[in-house]
Short mmCIF file of N, CA and C in Angstrom, two decimals:
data_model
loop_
_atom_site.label_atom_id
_atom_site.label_comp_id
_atom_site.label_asym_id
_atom_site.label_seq_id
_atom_site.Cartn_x
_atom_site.Cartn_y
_atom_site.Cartn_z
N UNK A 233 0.47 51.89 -13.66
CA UNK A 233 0.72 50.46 -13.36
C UNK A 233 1.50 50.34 -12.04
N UNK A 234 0.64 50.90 -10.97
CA UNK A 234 1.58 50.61 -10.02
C UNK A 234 1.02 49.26 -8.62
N UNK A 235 0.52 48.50 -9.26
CA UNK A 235 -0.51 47.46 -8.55
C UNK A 235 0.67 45.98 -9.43
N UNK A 236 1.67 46.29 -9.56
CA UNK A 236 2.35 44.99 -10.41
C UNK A 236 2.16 44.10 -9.44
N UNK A 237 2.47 44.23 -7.90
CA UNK A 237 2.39 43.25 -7.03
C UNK A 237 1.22 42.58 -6.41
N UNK A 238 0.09 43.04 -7.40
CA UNK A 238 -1.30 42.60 -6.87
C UNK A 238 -2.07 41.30 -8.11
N UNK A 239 -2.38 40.56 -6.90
CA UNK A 239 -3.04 39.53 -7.31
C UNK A 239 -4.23 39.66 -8.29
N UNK A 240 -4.17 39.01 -9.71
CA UNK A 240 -5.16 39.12 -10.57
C UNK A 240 -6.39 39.28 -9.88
N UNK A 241 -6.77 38.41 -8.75
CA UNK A 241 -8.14 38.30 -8.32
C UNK A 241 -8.37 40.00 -7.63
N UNK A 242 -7.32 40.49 -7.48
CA UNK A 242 -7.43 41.67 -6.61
C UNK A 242 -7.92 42.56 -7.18
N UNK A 243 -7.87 42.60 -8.79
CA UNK A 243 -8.30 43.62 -9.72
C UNK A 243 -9.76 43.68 -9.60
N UNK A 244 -10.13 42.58 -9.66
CA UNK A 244 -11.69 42.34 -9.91
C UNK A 244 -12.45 42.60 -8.36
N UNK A 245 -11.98 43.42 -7.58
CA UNK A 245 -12.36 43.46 -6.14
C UNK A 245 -13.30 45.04 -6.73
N UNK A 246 -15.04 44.98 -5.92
CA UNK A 246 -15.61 46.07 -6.44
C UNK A 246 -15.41 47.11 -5.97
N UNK A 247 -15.49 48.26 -7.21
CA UNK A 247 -14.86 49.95 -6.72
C UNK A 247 -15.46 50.04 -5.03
N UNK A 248 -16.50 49.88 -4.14
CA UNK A 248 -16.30 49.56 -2.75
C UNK A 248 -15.93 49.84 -1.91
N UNK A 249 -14.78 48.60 -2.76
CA UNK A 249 -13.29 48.24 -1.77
C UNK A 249 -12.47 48.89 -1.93
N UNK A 250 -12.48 49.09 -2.75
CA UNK A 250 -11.29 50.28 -3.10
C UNK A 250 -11.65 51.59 -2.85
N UNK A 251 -9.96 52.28 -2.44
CA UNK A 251 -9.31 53.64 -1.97
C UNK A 251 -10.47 54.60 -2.48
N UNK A 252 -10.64 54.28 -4.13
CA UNK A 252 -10.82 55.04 -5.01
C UNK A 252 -11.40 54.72 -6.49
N UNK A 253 -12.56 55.44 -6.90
CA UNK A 253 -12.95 54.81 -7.99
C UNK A 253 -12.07 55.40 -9.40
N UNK A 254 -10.48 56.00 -9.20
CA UNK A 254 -9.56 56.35 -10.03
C UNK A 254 -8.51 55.39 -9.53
N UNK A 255 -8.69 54.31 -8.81
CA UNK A 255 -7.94 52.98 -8.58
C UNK A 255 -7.46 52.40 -9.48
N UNK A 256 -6.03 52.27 -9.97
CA UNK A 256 -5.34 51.44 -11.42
C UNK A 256 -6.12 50.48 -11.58
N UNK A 257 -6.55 49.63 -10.12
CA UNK A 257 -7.10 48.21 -10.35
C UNK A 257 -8.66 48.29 -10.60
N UNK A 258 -9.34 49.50 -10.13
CA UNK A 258 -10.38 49.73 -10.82
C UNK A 258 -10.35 50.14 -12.12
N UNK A 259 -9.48 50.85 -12.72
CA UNK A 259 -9.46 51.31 -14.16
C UNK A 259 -9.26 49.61 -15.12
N UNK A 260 -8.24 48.77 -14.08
CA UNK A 260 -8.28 47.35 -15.28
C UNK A 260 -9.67 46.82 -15.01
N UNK A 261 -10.33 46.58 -14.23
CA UNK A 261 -12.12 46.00 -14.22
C UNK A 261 -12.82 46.27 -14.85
N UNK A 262 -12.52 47.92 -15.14
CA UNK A 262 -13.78 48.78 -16.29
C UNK A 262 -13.06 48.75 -17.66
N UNK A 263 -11.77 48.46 -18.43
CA UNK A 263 -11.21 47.76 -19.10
C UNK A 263 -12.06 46.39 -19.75
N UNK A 264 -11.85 45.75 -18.50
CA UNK A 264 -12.63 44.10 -19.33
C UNK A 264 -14.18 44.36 -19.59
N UNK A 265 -14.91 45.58 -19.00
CA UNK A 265 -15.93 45.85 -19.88
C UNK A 265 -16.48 46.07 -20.41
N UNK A 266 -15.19 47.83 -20.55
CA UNK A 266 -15.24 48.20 -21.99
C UNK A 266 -14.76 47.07 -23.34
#
C-alpha cells in the first residue's frame, strides 16, 4: 500500500501506463475483477 497518495481514478489507469504490471495500483484493478 504504498500509492495512499494516489487518486482513486489513478488506480484504474491501464497496466500500459504503468511502471509495472506488479504495480500496487495495478494489483487494486485486477482486485475489482477478481
Amino acid at each position: 500500500m504504498g500509492q495512499q497518495g494516489v487518486a482513486p481514478h489513478e488506480w484504474e489507469v491501464p497496466p500500459s501506463q504503468l511502471p509495472s504490471p506488479n504495480n500496487c495500483s495495478y494489483k487494486f484493478t485486477k482486485r475489482g475483477d477478481d
